[in-house]
Structures are given as C-alpha cells and as structure tokens.
mmCIF file of C-alpha atoms and ligand atoms in Angstrom:
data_model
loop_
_atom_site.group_PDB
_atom_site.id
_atom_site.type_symbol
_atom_site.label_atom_id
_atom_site.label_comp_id
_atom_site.label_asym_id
_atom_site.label_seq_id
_atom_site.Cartn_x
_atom_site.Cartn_y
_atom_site.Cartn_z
ATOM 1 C CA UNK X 1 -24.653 -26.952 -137.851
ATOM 2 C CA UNK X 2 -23.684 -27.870 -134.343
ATOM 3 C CA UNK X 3 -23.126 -31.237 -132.976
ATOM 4 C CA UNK X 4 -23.354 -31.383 -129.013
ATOM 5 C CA UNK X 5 -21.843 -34.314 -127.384
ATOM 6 C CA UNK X 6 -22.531 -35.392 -123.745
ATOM 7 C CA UNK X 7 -19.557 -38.103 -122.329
ATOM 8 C CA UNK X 8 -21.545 -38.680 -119.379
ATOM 9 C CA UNK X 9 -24.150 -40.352 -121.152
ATOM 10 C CA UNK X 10 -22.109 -41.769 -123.611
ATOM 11 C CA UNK X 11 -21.655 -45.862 -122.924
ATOM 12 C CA UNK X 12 -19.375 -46.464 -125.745
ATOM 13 C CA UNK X 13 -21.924 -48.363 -128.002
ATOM 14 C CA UNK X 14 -20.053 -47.038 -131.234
ATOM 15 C CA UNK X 15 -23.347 -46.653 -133.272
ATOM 16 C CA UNK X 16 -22.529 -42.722 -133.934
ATOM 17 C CA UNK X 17 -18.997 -43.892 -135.463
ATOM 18 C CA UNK X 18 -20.678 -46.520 -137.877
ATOM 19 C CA UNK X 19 -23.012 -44.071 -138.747
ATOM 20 C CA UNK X 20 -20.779 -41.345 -139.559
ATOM 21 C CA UNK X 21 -17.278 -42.412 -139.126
ATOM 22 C CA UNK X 22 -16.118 -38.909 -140.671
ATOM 23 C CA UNK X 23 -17.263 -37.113 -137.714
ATOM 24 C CA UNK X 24 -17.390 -39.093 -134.577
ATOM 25 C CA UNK X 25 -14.647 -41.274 -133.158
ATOM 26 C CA UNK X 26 -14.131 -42.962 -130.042
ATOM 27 C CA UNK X 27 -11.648 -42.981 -127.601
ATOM 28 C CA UNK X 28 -9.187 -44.958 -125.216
ATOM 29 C CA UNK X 29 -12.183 -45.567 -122.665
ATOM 30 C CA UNK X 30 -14.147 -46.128 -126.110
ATOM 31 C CA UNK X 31 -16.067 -42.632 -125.347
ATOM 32 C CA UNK X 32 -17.628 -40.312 -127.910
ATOM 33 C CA UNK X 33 -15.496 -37.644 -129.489
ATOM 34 C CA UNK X 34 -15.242 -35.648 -132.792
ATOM 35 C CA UNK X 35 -12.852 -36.015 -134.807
ATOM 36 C CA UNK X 36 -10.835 -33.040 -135.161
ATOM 37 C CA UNK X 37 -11.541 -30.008 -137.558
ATOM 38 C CA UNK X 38 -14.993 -31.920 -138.169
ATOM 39 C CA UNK X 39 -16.575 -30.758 -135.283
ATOM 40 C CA UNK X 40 -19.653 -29.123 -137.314
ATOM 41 C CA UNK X 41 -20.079 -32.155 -139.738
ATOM 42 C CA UNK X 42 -18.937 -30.879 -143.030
ATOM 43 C CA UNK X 43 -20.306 -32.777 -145.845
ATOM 44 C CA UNK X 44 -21.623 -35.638 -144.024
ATOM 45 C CA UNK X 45 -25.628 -35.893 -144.607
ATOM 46 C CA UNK X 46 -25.254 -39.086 -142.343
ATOM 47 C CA UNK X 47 -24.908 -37.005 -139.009
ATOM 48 C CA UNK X 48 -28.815 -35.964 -139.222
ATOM 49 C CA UNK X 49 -29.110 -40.056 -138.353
ATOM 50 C CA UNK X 50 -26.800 -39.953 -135.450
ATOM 51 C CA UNK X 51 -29.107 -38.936 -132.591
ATOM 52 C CA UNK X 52 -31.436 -41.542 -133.475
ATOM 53 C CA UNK X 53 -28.855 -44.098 -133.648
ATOM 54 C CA UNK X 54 -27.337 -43.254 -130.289
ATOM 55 C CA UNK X 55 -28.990 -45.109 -127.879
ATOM 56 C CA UNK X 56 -28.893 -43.261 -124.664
ATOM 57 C CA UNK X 57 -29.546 -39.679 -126.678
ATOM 58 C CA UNK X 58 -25.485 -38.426 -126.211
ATOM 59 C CA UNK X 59 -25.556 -36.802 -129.512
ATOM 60 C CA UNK X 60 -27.953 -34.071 -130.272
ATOM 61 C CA UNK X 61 -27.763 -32.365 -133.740
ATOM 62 C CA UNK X 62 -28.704 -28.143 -134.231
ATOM 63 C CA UNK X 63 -28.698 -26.303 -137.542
ATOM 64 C CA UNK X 64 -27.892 -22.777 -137.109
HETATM 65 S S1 LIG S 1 -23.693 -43.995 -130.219
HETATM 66 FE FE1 LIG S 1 -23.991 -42.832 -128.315
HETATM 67 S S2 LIG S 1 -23.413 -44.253 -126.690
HETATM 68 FE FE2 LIG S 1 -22.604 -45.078 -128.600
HETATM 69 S S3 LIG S 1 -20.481 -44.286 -128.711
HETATM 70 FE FE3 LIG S 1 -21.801 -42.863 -129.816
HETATM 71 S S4 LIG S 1 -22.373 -41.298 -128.301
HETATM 72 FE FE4 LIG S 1 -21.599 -43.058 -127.179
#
C-alpha cells in the first residue's frame, strides 16, 4: 500500500485523522502528515475511507 499526501491541498479539515487516527496526524499549521513508521497504513482497514472523507482529494490511496 501507498498513501500519497498533497499539503498544498490540504486545508486542515481533520477528517483523515478521525478516520484513521493511526495513520494520519496533523500538524502545528493543522496540515496533513503521517504519523511516523505508519506511512503505508499497517493494519488499519479504515485508510481505504480516507480519500473519500478528505474533502479537497489530499489523500489518495494505491495498493501495490
Ligand atoms: S481530511 Fe484532507 S483537508 Fe482535512 S486534514 Fe486531512 S488531508 Fe487535510
């Protein structure tokens, strides 16, 4: 799996977090990040619903 995160778009909504706390977090400026050492969303079935729950389509979910 790879998880591709844009900042640009990002506005700092904090859907992706709610939805899958384990693998996105947020930063100072309330930006989109990963949390460290989950960047390919181990375990979490909840990051295939994170592209649909971002609202300006910042988060964009592959499977190898
Ligand atoms: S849901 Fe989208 S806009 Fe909101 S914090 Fe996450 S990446 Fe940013």
């Amino acid at each position: 799996m790879r998880i591709t995160i844009d900042r640009d778009r990002c506005i700092g909504s904090g859907q992706c977090v709610m939805t899958a706390p384990g693998v996105f977090t947020q930063d100072d400026d309330a930006l989109v990040d990963l949390v460290p050492g989950y960047e390919d969303g181990p375990g979490d079935p909840r990051v295939h619903d994170v592209p649909m729950a971002c609202p300006v389509q910042a988060i964009t979910v592959d499977e190898d």
